[in-house]
Coordinates of C-alpha atoms and ligand atoms in Angstrom, one line a residue:
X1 CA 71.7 165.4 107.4
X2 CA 72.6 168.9 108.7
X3 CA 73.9 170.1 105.4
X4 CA 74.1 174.1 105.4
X5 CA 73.2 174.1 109.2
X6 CA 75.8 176.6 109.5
X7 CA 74.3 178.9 106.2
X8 CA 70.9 178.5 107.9
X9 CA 72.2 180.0 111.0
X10 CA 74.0 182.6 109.5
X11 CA 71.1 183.5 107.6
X12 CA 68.9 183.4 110.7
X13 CA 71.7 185.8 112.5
X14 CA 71.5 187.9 109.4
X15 CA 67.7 189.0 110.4
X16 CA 69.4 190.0 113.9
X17 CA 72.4 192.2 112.6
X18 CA 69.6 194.1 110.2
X19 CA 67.1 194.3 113.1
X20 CA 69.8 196.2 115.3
X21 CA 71.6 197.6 112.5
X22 CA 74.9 196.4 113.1
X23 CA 78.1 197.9 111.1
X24 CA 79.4 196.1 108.3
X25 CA 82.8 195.2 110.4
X26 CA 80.6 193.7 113.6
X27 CA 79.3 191.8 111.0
X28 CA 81.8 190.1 109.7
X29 CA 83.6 189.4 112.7
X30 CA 79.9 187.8 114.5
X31 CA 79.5 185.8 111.1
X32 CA 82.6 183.6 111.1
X33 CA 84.5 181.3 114.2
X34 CA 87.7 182.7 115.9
X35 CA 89.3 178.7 115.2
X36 CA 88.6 176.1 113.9
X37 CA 90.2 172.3 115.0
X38 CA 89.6 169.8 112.3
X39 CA 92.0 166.6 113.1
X40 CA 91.7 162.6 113.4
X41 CA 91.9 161.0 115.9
X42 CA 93.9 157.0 115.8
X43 CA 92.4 154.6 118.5
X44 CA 93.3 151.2 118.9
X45 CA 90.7 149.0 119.0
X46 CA 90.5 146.0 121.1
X47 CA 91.2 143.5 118.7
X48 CA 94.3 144.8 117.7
X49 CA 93.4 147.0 115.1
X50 CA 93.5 151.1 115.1
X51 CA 90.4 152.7 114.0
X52 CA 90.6 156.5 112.5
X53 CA 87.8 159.0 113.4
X54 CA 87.5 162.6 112.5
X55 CA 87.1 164.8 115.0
X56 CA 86.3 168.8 115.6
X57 CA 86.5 171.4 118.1
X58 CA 85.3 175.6 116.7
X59 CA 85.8 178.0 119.0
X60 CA 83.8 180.8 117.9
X61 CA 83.5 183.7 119.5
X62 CA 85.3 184.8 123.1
X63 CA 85.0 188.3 123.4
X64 CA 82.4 187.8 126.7
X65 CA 84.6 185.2 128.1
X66 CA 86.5 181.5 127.7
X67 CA 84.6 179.7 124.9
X68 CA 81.7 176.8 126.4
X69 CA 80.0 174.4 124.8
X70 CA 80.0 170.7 124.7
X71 CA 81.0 167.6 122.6
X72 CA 78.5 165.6 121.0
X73 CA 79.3 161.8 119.7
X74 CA 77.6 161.1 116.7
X75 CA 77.6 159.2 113.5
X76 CA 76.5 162.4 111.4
X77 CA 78.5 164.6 113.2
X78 CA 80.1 166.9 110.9
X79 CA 82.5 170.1 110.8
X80 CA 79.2 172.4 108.9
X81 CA 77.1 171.6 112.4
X82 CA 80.0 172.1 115.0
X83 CA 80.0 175.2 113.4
X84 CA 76.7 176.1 113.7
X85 CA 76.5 174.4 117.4
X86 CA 79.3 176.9 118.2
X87 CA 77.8 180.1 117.2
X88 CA 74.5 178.9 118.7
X89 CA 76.3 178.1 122.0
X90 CA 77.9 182.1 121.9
X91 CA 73.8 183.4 121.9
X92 CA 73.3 181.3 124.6
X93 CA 75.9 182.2 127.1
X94 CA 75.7 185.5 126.2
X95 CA 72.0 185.6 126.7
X96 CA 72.1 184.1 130.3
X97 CA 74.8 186.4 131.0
X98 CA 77.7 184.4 132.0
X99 CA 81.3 185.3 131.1
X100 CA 81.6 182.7 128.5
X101 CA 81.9 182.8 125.0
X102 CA 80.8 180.1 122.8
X103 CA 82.3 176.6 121.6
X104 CA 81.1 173.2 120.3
X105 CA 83.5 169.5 120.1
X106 CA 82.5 166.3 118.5
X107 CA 83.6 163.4 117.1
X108 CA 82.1 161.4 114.0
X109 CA 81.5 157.9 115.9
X110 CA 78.5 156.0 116.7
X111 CA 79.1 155.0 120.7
X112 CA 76.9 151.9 120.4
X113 CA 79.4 150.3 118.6
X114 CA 82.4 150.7 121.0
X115 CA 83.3 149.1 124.0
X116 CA 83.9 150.9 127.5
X117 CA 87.5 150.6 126.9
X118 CA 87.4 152.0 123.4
X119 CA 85.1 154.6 124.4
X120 CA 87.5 155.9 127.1
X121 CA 90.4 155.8 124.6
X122 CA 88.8 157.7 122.1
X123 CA 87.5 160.5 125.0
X124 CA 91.3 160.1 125.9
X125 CA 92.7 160.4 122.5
X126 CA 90.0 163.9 121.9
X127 CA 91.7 165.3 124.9
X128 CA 95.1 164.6 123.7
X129 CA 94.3 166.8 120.6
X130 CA 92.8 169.6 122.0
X131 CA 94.3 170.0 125.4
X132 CA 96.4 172.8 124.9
X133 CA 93.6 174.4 122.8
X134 CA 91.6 174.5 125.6
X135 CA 91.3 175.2 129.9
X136 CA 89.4 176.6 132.9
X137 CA 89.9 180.7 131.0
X138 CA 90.6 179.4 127.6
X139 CA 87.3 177.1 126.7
X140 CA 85.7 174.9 129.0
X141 CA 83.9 171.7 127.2
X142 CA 80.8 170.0 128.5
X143 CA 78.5 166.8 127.3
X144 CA 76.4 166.9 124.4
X145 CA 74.4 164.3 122.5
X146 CA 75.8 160.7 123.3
X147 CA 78.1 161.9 126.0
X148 CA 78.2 162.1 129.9
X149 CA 80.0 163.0 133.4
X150 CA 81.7 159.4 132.6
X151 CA 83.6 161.1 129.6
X152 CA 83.9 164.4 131.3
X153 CA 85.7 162.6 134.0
X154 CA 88.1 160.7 131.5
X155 CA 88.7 163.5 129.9
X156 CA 89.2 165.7 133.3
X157 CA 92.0 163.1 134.4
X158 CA 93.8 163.1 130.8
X159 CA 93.9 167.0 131.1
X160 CA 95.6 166.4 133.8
X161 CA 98.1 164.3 133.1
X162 CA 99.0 166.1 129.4
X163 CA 98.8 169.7 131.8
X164 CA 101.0 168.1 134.8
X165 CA 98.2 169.7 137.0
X166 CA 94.7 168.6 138.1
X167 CA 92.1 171.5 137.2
X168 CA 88.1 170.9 137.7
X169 CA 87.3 174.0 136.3
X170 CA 88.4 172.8 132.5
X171 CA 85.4 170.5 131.8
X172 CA 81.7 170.9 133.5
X173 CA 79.0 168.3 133.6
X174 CA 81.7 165.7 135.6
X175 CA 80.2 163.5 138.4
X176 CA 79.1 164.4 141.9
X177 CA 82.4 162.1 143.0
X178 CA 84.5 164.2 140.8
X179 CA 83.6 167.9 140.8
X180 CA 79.7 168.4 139.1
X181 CA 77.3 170.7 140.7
X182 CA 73.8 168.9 143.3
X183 CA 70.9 170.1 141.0
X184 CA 72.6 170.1 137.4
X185 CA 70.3 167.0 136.8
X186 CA 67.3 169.6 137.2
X187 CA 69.2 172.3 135.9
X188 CA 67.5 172.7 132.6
X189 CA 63.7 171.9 133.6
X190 CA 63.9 174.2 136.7
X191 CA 65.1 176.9 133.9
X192 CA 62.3 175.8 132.0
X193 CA 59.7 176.7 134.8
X194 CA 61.1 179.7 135.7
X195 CA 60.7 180.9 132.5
X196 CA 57.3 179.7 131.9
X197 CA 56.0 181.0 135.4
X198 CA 57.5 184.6 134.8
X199 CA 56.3 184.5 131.0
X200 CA 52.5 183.7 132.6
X201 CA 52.7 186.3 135.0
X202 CA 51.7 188.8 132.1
X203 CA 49.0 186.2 131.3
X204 CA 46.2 186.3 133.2
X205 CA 43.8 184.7 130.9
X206 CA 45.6 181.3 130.8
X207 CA 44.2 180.4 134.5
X208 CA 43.7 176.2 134.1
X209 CA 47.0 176.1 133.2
X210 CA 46.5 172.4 131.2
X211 CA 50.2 171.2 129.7
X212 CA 51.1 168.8 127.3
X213 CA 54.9 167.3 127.7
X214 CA 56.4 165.7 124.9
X215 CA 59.5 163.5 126.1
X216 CA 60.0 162.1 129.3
X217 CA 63.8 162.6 129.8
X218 CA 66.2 164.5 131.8
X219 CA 64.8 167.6 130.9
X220 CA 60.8 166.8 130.7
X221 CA 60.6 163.9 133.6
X222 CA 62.2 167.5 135.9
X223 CA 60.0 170.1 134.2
X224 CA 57.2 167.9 134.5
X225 CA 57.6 167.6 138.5
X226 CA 58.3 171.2 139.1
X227 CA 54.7 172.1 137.1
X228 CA 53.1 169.5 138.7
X229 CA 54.2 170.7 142.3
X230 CA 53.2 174.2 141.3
X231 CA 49.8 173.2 140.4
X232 CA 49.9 173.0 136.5
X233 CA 47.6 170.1 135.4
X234 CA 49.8 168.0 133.3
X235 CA 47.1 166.0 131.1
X236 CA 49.3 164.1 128.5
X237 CA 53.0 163.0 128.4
X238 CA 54.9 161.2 125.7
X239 CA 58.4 158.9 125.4
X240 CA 59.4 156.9 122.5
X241 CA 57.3 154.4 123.6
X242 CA 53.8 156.4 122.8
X243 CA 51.6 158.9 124.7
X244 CA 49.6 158.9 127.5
X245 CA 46.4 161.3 128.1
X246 CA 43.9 161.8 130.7
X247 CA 42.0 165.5 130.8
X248 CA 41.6 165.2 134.8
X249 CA 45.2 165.6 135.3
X250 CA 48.3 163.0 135.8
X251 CA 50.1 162.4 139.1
X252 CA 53.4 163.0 137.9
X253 CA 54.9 162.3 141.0
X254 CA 52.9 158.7 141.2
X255 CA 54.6 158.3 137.4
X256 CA 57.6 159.4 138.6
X257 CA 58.1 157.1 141.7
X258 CA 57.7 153.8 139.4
X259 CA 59.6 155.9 136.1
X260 CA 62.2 152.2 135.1
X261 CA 66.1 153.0 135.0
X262 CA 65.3 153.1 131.2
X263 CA 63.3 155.9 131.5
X264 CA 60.5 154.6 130.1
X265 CA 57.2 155.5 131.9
X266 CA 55.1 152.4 133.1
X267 CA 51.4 152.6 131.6
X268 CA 49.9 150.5 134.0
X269 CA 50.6 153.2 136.8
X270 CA 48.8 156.3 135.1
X271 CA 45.6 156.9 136.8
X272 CA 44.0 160.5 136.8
X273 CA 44.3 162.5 139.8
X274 CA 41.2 161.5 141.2
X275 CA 42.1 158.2 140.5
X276 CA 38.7 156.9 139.2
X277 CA 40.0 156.1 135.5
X278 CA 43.7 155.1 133.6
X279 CA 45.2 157.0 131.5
X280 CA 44.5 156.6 127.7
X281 CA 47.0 155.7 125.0
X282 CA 47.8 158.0 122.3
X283 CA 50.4 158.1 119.7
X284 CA 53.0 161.2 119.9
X285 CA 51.4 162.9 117.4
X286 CA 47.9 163.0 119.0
X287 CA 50.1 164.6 122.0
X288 CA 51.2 167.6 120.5
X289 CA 47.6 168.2 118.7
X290 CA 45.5 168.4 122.1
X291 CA 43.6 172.0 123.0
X292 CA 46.1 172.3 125.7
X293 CA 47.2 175.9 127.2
X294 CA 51.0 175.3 127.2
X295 CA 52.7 172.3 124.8
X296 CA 56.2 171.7 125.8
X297 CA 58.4 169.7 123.6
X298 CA 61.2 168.0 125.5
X299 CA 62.3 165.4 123.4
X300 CA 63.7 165.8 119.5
X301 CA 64.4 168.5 117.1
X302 CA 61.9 169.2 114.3
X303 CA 59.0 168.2 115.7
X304 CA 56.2 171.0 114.6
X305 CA 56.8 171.5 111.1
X306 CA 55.1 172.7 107.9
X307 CA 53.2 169.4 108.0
X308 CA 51.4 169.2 111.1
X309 CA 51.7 172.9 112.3
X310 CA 48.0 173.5 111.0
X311 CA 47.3 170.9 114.0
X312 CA 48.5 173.1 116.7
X313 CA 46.2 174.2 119.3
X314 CA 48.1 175.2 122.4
X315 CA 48.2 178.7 122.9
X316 CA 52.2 178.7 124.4
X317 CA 54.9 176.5 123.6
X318 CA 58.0 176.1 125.9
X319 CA 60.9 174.7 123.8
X320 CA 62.6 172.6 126.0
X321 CA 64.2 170.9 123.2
X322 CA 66.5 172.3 120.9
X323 CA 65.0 173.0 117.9
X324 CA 61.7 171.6 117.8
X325 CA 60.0 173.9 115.6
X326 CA 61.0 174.6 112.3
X327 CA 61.3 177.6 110.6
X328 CA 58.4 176.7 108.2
X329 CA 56.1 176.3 111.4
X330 CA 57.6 179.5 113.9
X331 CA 55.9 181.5 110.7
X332 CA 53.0 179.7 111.0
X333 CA 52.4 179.8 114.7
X334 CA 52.9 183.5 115.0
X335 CA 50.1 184.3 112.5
X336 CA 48.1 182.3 114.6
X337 CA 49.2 184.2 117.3
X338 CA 50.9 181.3 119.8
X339 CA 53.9 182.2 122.0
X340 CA 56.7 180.4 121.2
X341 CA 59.2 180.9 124.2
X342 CA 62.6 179.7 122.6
X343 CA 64.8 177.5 122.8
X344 CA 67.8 179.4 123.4
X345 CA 66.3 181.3 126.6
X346 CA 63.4 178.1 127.9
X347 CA 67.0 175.6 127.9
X348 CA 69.0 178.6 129.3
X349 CA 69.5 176.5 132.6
X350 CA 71.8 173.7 131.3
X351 CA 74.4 175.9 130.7
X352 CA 73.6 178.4 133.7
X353 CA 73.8 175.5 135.6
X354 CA 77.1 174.5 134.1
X355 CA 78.5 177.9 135.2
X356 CA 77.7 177.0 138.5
X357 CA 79.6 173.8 138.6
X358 CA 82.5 175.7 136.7
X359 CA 82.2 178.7 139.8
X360 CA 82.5 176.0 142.6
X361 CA 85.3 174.6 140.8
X362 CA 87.5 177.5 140.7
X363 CA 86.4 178.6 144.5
X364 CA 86.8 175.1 145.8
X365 CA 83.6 175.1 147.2
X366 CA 80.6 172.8 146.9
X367 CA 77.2 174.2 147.6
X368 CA 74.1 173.0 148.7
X369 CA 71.4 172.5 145.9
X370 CA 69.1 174.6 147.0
X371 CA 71.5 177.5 146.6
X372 CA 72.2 175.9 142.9
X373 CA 68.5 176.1 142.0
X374 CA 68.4 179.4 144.0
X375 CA 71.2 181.3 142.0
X376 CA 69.8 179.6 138.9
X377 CA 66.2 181.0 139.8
X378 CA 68.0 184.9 139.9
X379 CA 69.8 183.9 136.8
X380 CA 66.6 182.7 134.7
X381 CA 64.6 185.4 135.9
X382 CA 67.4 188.1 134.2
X383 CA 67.4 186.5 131.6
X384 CA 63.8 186.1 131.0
X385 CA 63.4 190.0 131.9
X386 CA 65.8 191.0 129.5
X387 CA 64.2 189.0 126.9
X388 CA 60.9 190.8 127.5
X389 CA 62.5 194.6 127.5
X390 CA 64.3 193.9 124.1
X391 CA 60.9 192.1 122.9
X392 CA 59.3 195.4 124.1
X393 CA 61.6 197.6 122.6
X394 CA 62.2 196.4 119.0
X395 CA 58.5 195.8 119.0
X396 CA 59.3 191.4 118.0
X397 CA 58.6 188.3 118.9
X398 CA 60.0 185.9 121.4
X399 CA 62.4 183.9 119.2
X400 CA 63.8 187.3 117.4
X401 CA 64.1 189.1 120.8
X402 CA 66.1 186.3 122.6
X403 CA 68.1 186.0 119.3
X404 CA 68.4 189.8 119.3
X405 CA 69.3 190.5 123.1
X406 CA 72.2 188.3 122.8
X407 CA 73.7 189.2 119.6
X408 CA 73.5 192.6 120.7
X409 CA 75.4 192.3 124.3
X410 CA 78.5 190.6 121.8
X411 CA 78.4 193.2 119.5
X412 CA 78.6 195.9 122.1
X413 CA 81.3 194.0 123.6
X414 CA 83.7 193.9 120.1
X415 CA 86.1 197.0 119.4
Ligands
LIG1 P1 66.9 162.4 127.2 O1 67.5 161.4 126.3 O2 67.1 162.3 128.7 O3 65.3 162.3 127.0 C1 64.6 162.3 125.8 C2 63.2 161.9 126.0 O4 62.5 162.0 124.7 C3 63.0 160.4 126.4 O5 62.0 160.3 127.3 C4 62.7 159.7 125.1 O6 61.9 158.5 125.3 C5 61.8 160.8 124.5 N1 61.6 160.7 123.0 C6 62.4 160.2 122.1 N2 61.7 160.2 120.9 C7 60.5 160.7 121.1 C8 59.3 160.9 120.3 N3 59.4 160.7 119.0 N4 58.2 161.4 120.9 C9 58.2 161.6 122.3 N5 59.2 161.4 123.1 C10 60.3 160.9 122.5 O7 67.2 163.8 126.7 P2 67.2 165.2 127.5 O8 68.5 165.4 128.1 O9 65.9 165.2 128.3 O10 67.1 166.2 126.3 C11 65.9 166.5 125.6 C12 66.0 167.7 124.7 O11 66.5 168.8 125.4 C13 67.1 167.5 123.6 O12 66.7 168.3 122.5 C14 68.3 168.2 124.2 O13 69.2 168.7 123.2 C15 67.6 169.4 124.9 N6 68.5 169.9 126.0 C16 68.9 169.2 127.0 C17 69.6 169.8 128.1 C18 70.0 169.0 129.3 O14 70.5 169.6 130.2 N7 69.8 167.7 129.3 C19 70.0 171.1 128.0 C20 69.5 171.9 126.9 C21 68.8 171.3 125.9

């Protein structure tokens, strides 16, 4: 499935090292990972039997700091996408500006089809692997796809038993019991919003503000609530389930209050904000077609393409998600002149807000979430300004900029 994910990126990165002219030697060194950990991993299994699973950790670039970057369960996992995960992960530090450098783990499994205790012996048995390979100044893992503060604190306590010494600071996204950060949960939407308000600042046409939120998750049910409370008028929102629409406006906070533990959002509660009429039912795709002013996907990769891109009528998109337009489509959408904000800088604040945790860690401190979303704030607004002066200055677009800015502070950081 992600066949020549890695080529793709390099090729994408290539654009960036002509764009800012880098030497030959920066080059080379940017275009390849510092290590690469490619082992398998025997677990037994709870009827007796020992199951093999390959397993990966790339640590590709550390030049700004310890590698980050989490590790992602999956059945199609494979070395060509940690790869790519990993050099993706060292733009994104670098563009938020934290010390880190940039890493990516995963194993090739599909969780559904383990038990809790099989599950735990295979996060144990990753740990025994990597562990010296990895720590709080060394590289600092986090979850990914189909992982959670559950593993992190498994693996947290193997560390610690394989290091002889109990160390926070070597894993982030752990539970509130066991280290993680008040706010990382709203970590990544309140990055989102940031971004969005400062990017409208310069945008004094788009005055309604009307939104479109595709995916109800983590990171759109918390973006969705911080618009909503800022006076955006969220008019359609989507899950797996379907769509819902309603041009008046959506209480989010009414959705939110009745939202199930599986995160599915209950029809019968969407009423417009006046109240007078429910909320009509649309498929996903209808979502991400409506004349809205901002369209924020939140849910899946690749989900304006060549196909429907034609469709697209929203005159910003916030990508929440990683990856959610293609390449075919981001050429499409900036001859049509729509402002993509991307990925890399709108999702900033999952891993800002993973330095945070990793920062209280090392001090021994635990702070108040309001100072989490505070710092994060500061840190989102840098980033966001920094995007814009290097947009201003090489005279690109969003994507290349963001892309551009964060190449360049690892290059001028090499020898
Ligand atoms: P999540 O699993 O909590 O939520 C995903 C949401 O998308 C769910 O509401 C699901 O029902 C919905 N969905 C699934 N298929 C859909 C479809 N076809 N149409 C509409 N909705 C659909 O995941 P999340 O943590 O919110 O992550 C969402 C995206 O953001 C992913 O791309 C993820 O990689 C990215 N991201 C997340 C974080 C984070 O901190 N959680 C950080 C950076 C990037």
């Amino acid at each position: 499935m992600n066949y020549g994910f890695f080529e793709n990126t390099l090729k994408t990165m290539g654009q960036i090292f002509e764009i800012l002219k880098l030497p030959a030697a920066k080059v080379e060194r940017l275009s390849r990972p510092d290590k690469i950990l490619d082992f398998k991993l025997m677990v037994p299994m709870d009827d007796g039997s020992s199951r093999e699973f390959s397993a990966w950790r790339v640590q590709y670039n550390n030049v700004l700091g310890p590698y980050k970057g989490g590790i992602r369960f999956h059945a199609d996992s494979s070395l060509d996408e940690v790869k790519a995960l990993a050099a993706l992960m060292t733009w994104k530090t670098s563009l938020m500006s934290l010390p880190y450098g940039g890493g990516k783990g995963a194993i090739k499994v599909d969780p559904r089809t383990l038990s809790q205790g099989e599950l735990e012996r295979l996060s144990r048995a990753y740990v025994q692997a990597i562990w010296q390979d990895i720590g709080s100044q060394k590289d600092v893992p986090a979850p990914d796809v189909n992982t959670n503060s559950q593993i992190m604190d498994w693996m947290v306590d193997e560390y610690a038993k394989l290091a002889g010494k109990k160390d926070l600071a070597v894993f982030t996204g752990k539970s509130l019991a066991n280290g993680g950060a008040a706010g990382r949960d709203k970590a990544t939407g309140w990055g989102g919003f940031v971004v969005l308000r400062e990017f409208l600042k310069n945008r004094p046409d788009i005055t309604e503000k009307t939104v479109a939120i595709q995916g109800f998750g983590n990171v759109g049910s918390h973006l969705a609530k911080f618009l909503f409370d800022a006076g955006f008028k969220i008019v359609a929102i989507s899950d797996s389930q379907g769509a819902l629409y309603e041009p008046k406006g959506i209480d989010i906070n009414k959705i939110l209050s009745v939202k199930d533990k599986a995160g599915i959002i209950d029809r019968d509660v969407c009423y417009s904000l006046d109240g007078q009429g429910k909320c009509q039912i649309f498929t996903n795709d209808d979502l991400l077609f409506l004349p809205v002013d901002i369209l924020v996907p939140a849910a899946l990769e690749d989900q304006i393409n060549k196909e429907n891109v034609s469709q697209i009528k929203a005159k910003v998109i916030l990508e929440m998600a990683n990856g959610p337009v293609t390449q075919e489509a981001d050429t499409v959408l900036k001859e049509k002149k729509v402002d993509v904000l991307p990925d890399i800088l709108a999702n900033g604040g999952g891993v800002a807000g993973s330095y945070f945790e990793w920062q209280q860690n090392l001090a021994n401190e635990t702070w108040l979430e309001t100072d989490y979303l505070k710092k994060l704030e500061e840190k989102m607004i840098e980033s966001f300004e920094a995007v814009k002066s290097t947009k201003e200055r090489l005279n690109i677009d969003w994507r290349l900029a963001a892309s551009a800015r964060a190449i360049e502070r690892v290059a001028d950081s090499l020898s």
